[in-house]
Short mmCIF file of C-alpha atoms and ligand atoms in Angstrom, two decimals:
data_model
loop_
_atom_site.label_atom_id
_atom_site.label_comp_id
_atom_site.label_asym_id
_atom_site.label_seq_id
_atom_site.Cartn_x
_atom_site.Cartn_y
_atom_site.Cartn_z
CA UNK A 1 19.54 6.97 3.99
CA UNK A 2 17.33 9.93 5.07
CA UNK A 3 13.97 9.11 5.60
CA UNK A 4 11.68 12.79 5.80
CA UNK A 5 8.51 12.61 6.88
CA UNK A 6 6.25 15.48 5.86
CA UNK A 7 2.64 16.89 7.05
CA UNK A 8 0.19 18.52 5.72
CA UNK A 9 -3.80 19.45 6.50
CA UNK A 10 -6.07 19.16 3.64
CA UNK A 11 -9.82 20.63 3.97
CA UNK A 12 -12.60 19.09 1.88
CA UNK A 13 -11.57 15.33 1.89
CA UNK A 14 -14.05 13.39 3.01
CA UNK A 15 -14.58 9.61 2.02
CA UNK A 16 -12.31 7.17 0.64
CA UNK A 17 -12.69 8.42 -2.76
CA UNK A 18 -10.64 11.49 -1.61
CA UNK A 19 -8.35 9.53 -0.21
CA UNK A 20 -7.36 7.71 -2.96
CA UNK A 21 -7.69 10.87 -5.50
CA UNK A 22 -4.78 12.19 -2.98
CA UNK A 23 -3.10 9.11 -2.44
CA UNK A 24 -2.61 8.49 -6.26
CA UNK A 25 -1.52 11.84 -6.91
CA UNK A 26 1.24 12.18 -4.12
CA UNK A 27 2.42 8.87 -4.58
CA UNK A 28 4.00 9.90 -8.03
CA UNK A 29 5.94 12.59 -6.39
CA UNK A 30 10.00 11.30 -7.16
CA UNK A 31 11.14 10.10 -3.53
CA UNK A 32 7.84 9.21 -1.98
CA UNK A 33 7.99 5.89 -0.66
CA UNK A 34 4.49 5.99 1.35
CA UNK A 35 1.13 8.21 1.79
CA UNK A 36 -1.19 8.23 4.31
CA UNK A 37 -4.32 9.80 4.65
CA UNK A 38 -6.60 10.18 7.60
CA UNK A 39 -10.15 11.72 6.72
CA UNK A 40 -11.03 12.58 10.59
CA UNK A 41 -8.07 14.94 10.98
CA UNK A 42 -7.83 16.10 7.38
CA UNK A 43 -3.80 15.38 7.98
CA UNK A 44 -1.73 13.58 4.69
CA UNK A 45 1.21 12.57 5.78
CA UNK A 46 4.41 11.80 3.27
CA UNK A 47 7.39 9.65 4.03
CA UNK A 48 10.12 9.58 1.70
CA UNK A 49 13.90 10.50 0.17
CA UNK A 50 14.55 13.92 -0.65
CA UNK A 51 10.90 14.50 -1.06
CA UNK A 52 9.78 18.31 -2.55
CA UNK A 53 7.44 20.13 -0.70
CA UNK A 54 6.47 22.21 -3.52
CA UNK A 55 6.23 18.83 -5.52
CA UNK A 56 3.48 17.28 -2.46
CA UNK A 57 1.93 20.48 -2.42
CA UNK A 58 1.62 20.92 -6.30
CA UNK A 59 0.44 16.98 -6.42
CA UNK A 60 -2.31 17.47 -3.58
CA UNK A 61 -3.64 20.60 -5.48
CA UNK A 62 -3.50 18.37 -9.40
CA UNK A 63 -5.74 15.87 -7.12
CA UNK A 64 -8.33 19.06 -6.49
CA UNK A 65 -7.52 19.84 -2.83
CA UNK A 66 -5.63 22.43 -1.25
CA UNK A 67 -2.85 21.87 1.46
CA UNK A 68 -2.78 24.35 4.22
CU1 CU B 101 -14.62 12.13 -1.41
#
């Protein structure tokens, strides 16, 4: 099994609200086994199986951020 881990900075999250508002969204992205989100260096980071970029990307944007 290939595990991918994948990076991303997000601007404009900023309490745990955020977090979770990201969290929820990329979670539902198929292959994602685990999210994490640090608000002090903006970075979400994605750990899955065959996990889409474009999929993350288009999931952080649906939760009203952008990644870089
Ligand atoms: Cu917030």
């Amino acid at each position: 099994m290939s595990v991918q881990e994948l990076s991303y900075t997000v601007a404009g999250m900023s309490c745990g609200h955020c977090k979770t508002a990201v969290t929820e969204e990329v979670e539902q992205v198929a292959g994602v086994a685990a999210v994490e989100v640090d608000l002090d260096s903006k970075q979400v980071v994605v750990r899955g199986d065959v996990v889409s970029d474009d999929a993350v990307r288009a999931a952080i944007r649906e939760a009203g951020y952008e990644a870089a």
